Amino acid sequence: MEKKDKVLSDFINHIKKSPILNALKDKVDQVAIQTASFKHEPISLDNLVVGLSNDTDKEILNIIRYENINFIGGELVVLSKSRNIDCFSLDLKLYFQNNNDEIILKEKHKELDFSILDEISKKELMEKKSITYEVNEPNQE
């Protein structure tokens, strides 16, 4: 058993000295440092919602096109609480109507890190606990 341990130890030491692995480790360390130092400018909640608006419009238009149902309204509810303590949640509720006049609800949930919000928006969301935005008819593009 001692011989196997010695062989294994020698093998591990050889791998540790490998120039390719050391170069790879250095590269990974550089990327980690760059990523950690990457900072984004916090934005307001209103600007975040405006930024998400185009994607929401595209999603609504796709649902209308592929499911042959009519969009009748919706809301985006922003909640200060989420499953993750460092995050807030976005709950998108889209209402459609089919040819039988039945209402169909399509929902989407997303959690985002509080660090993307500016201080004013963070404070407002924490105080209000919930902010609701109306989802209007999509822009036809």
mmCIF file of C-alpha atoms in Angstrom:
data_model
loop_
_atom_site.group_PDB
_atom_site.id
_atom_site.type_symbol
_atom_site.label_atom_id
_atom_site.label_comp_id
_atom_site.label_asym_id
_atom_site.label_seq_id
_atom_site.Cartn_x
_atom_site.Cartn_y
_atom_site.Cartn_z
ATOM 1 C CA MET A 1 0.000 0.000 0.000
ATOM 2 C CA GLU A 2 2.889 2.382 0.741
ATOM 3 C CA LYS A 3 4.165 2.037 -2.818
ATOM 4 C CA LYS A 4 0.756 3.037 -4.215
ATOM 5 C CA ASP A 5 0.667 6.078 -1.917
ATOM 6 C CA LYS A 6 4.162 7.106 -3.055
ATOM 7 C CA VAL A 7 3.255 6.692 -6.719
ATOM 8 C CA LEU A 8 0.054 8.656 -6.216
ATOM 9 C CA SER A 9 1.898 11.399 -4.321
ATOM 10 C CA ASP A 10 4.578 11.628 -7.050
ATOM 11 C CA PHE A 11 1.861 11.797 -9.711
ATOM 12 C CA ILE A 12 0.018 14.625 -7.891
ATOM 13 C CA ASN A 13 3.269 16.565 -7.468
ATOM 14 C CA HIS A 14 4.036 16.097 -11.167
ATOM 15 C CA ILE A 15 0.597 17.439 -12.122
ATOM 16 C CA LYS A 16 1.033 20.433 -9.807
ATOM 17 C CA LYS A 17 4.224 21.332 -11.696
ATOM 18 C CA SER A 18 2.606 21.020 -15.117
ATOM 19 C CA PRO A 19 3.173 24.271 -17.073
ATOM 20 C CA ILE A 20 -0.076 23.838 -18.983
ATOM 21 C CA LEU A 21 -2.135 23.407 -15.831
ATOM 22 C CA ASN A 22 -0.380 26.312 -14.132
ATOM 23 C CA ALA A 23 -0.997 28.533 -17.173
ATOM 24 C CA LEU A 24 -4.655 27.484 -17.158
ATOM 25 C CA LYS A 25 -4.938 28.171 -13.434
ATOM 26 C CA ASP A 26 -3.384 31.634 -13.949
ATOM 27 C CA LYS A 27 -5.864 32.368 -16.748
ATOM 28 C CA VAL A 28 -8.815 31.263 -14.590
ATOM 29 C CA ASP A 29 -7.534 33.467 -11.756
ATOM 30 C CA GLN A 30 -7.278 36.460 -14.139
ATOM 31 C CA VAL A 31 -10.825 35.941 -15.396
ATOM 32 C CA ALA A 32 -12.106 35.612 -11.823
ATOM 33 C CA ILE A 33 -10.406 38.874 -10.830
ATOM 34 C CA GLN A 34 -11.762 40.682 -13.907
ATOM 35 C CA THR A 35 -15.261 39.356 -13.280
ATOM 36 C CA ALA A 36 -15.155 40.326 -9.611
ATOM 37 C CA SER A 37 -14.051 43.848 -10.476
ATOM 38 C CA PHE A 38 -16.696 44.234 -13.208
ATOM 39 C CA LYS A 39 -19.214 46.767 -11.976
ATOM 40 C CA HIS A 40 -22.443 47.875 -13.572
ATOM 41 C CA GLU A 41 -24.200 51.126 -12.948
ATOM 42 C CA PRO A 42 -27.330 50.568 -10.856
ATOM 43 C CA ILE A 43 -30.551 51.586 -12.610
ATOM 44 C CA SER A 44 -33.974 52.684 -11.462
ATOM 45 C CA LEU A 45 -36.785 50.170 -11.279
ATOM 46 C CA ASP A 46 -38.721 52.196 -13.861
ATOM 47 C CA ASN A 47 -35.795 51.973 -16.326
ATOM 48 C CA LEU A 48 -35.481 48.240 -15.674
ATOM 49 C CA VAL A 49 -39.172 47.758 -16.470
ATOM 50 C CA VAL A 50 -38.855 49.858 -19.647
ATOM 51 C CA GLY A 51 -35.871 47.709 -20.656
ATOM 52 C CA LEU A 52 -37.906 44.532 -20.145
ATOM 53 C CA SER A 53 -40.833 45.940 -22.101
ATOM 54 C CA ASN A 54 -39.536 44.946 -25.568
ATOM 55 C CA ASP A 55 -38.992 41.336 -24.486
ATOM 56 C CA THR A 56 -42.464 41.261 -22.962
ATOM 57 C CA ASP A 57 -43.965 42.647 -26.191
ATOM 58 C CA LYS A 58 -42.179 39.951 -28.219
ATOM 59 C CA GLU A 59 -43.419 37.247 -25.878
ATOM 60 C CA ILE A 60 -47.013 38.489 -26.114
ATOM 61 C CA LEU A 61 -46.826 38.658 -29.926
ATOM 62 C CA ASN A 62 -45.415 35.100 -30.066
ATOM 63 C CA ILE A 63 -48.212 33.789 -27.851
ATOM 64 C CA ILE A 64 -50.839 35.557 -29.997
ATOM 65 C CA ARG A 65 -49.267 34.203 -33.191
ATOM 66 C CA TYR A 66 -48.641 30.592 -32.120
ATOM 67 C CA GLU A 67 -51.626 29.984 -29.852
ATOM 68 C CA ASN A 68 -54.172 32.057 -31.788
ATOM 69 C CA ILE A 69 -55.472 33.869 -28.695
ATOM 70 C CA ASN A 70 -56.066 37.576 -28.031
ATOM 71 C CA PHE A 71 -54.144 39.632 -25.500
ATOM 72 C CA ILE A 72 -56.495 41.467 -23.128
ATOM 73 C CA GLY A 73 -54.123 42.891 -20.508
ATOM 74 C CA GLY A 74 -51.541 42.167 -17.904
ATOM 75 C CA GLU A 75 -49.393 43.343 -15.048
ATOM 76 C CA LEU A 76 -45.863 43.118 -13.803
ATOM 77 C CA VAL A 77 -45.713 42.832 -10.025
ATOM 78 C CA VAL A 78 -42.363 43.651 -8.446
ATOM 79 C CA LEU A 79 -41.972 42.263 -4.929
ATOM 80 C CA SER A 80 -39.263 43.098 -2.425
ATOM 81 C CA LYS A 81 -39.321 39.504 -1.148
ATOM 82 C CA SER A 82 -38.099 36.470 -3.056
ATOM 83 C CA ARG A 83 -36.722 33.017 -2.301
ATOM 84 C CA ASN A 84 -33.220 34.491 -2.205
ATOM 85 C CA ILE A 85 -32.601 37.151 0.449
ATOM 86 C CA ASP A 86 -30.375 39.238 -1.881
ATOM 87 C CA CYS A 87 -32.973 39.315 -4.645
ATOM 88 C CA PHE A 88 -36.309 40.849 -5.516
ATOM 89 C CA SER A 89 -38.877 39.136 -7.710
ATOM 90 C CA LEU A 90 -40.722 40.021 -10.881
ATOM 91 C CA ASP A 91 -44.035 38.277 -11.526
ATOM 92 C CA LEU A 92 -45.443 38.793 -14.997
ATOM 93 C CA LYS A 93 -49.134 37.984 -15.453
ATOM 94 C CA LEU A 94 -50.501 38.132 -18.979
ATOM 95 C CA TYR A 95 -54.188 37.618 -19.699
ATOM 96 C CA PHE A 96 -55.472 36.292 -23.013
ATOM 97 C CA GLN A 97 -58.849 35.281 -24.371
ATOM 98 C CA ASN A 98 -59.502 32.405 -26.735
ATOM 99 C CA ASN A 99 -62.258 32.014 -29.329
ATOM 100 C CA ASN A 100 -64.546 30.468 -26.682
ATOM 101 C CA ASP A 101 -64.263 33.648 -24.548
ATOM 102 C CA GLU A 102 -62.236 31.752 -21.934
ATOM 103 C CA ILE A 103 -59.592 33.745 -20.053
ATOM 104 C CA ILE A 104 -56.106 32.244 -20.154
ATOM 105 C CA LEU A 105 -53.417 33.362 -17.717
ATOM 106 C CA LYS A 106 -49.744 33.083 -18.695
ATOM 107 C CA GLU A 107 -47.278 33.694 -15.874
ATOM 108 C CA LYS A 108 -43.539 34.126 -15.622
ATOM 109 C CA HIS A 109 -41.407 34.519 -12.487
ATOM 110 C CA LYS A 110 -37.914 35.979 -12.366
ATOM 111 C CA GLU A 111 -35.601 36.899 -9.513
ATOM 112 C CA LEU A 112 -32.967 39.603 -9.841
ATOM 113 C CA ASP A 113 -30.229 40.753 -7.503
ATOM 114 C CA PHE A 114 -30.938 43.966 -5.575
ATOM 115 C CA SER A 115 -27.511 45.269 -6.647
ATOM 116 C CA ILE A 116 -28.864 46.128 -10.111
ATOM 117 C CA LEU A 117 -31.205 48.739 -8.616
ATOM 118 C CA ASP A 118 -30.213 52.248 -7.618
ATOM 119 C CA GLU A 119 -30.593 53.242 -3.956
ATOM 120 C CA ILE A 120 -33.826 55.219 -4.507
ATOM 121 C CA SER A 121 -35.538 52.244 -6.172
ATOM 122 C CA LYS A 122 -34.276 49.800 -3.527
ATOM 123 C CA LYS A 123 -35.614 52.015 -0.754
ATOM 124 C CA GLU A 124 -38.979 52.524 -2.478
ATOM 125 C CA LEU A 125 -39.407 48.805 -3.124
ATOM 126 C CA MET A 126 -38.465 47.877 0.454
ATOM 127 C CA GLU A 127 -40.950 50.433 1.832
ATOM 128 C CA LYS A 128 -43.837 49.541 -0.480
ATOM 129 C CA LYS A 129 -43.051 45.777 -0.572
ATOM 130 C CA SER A 130 -44.864 45.586 -3.934
ATOM 131 C CA ILE A 131 -45.002 47.813 -7.025
ATOM 132 C CA THR A 132 -47.309 46.975 -9.926
ATOM 133 C CA TYR A 133 -46.860 48.066 -13.536
ATOM 134 C CA GLU A 134 -49.595 47.713 -16.144
ATOM 135 C CA VAL A 135 -48.724 45.710 -19.255
ATOM 136 C CA ASN A 136 -50.292 47.341 -22.302
ATOM 137 C CA GLU A 137 -50.981 46.123 -25.817
ATOM 138 C CA PRO A 138 -47.633 45.230 -27.434
ATOM 139 C CA ASN A 139 -46.010 47.366 -30.083
ATOM 140 C CA GLN A 140 -46.558 45.644 -33.409
ATOM 141 C CA GLU A 141 -43.118 45.233 -35.001
#
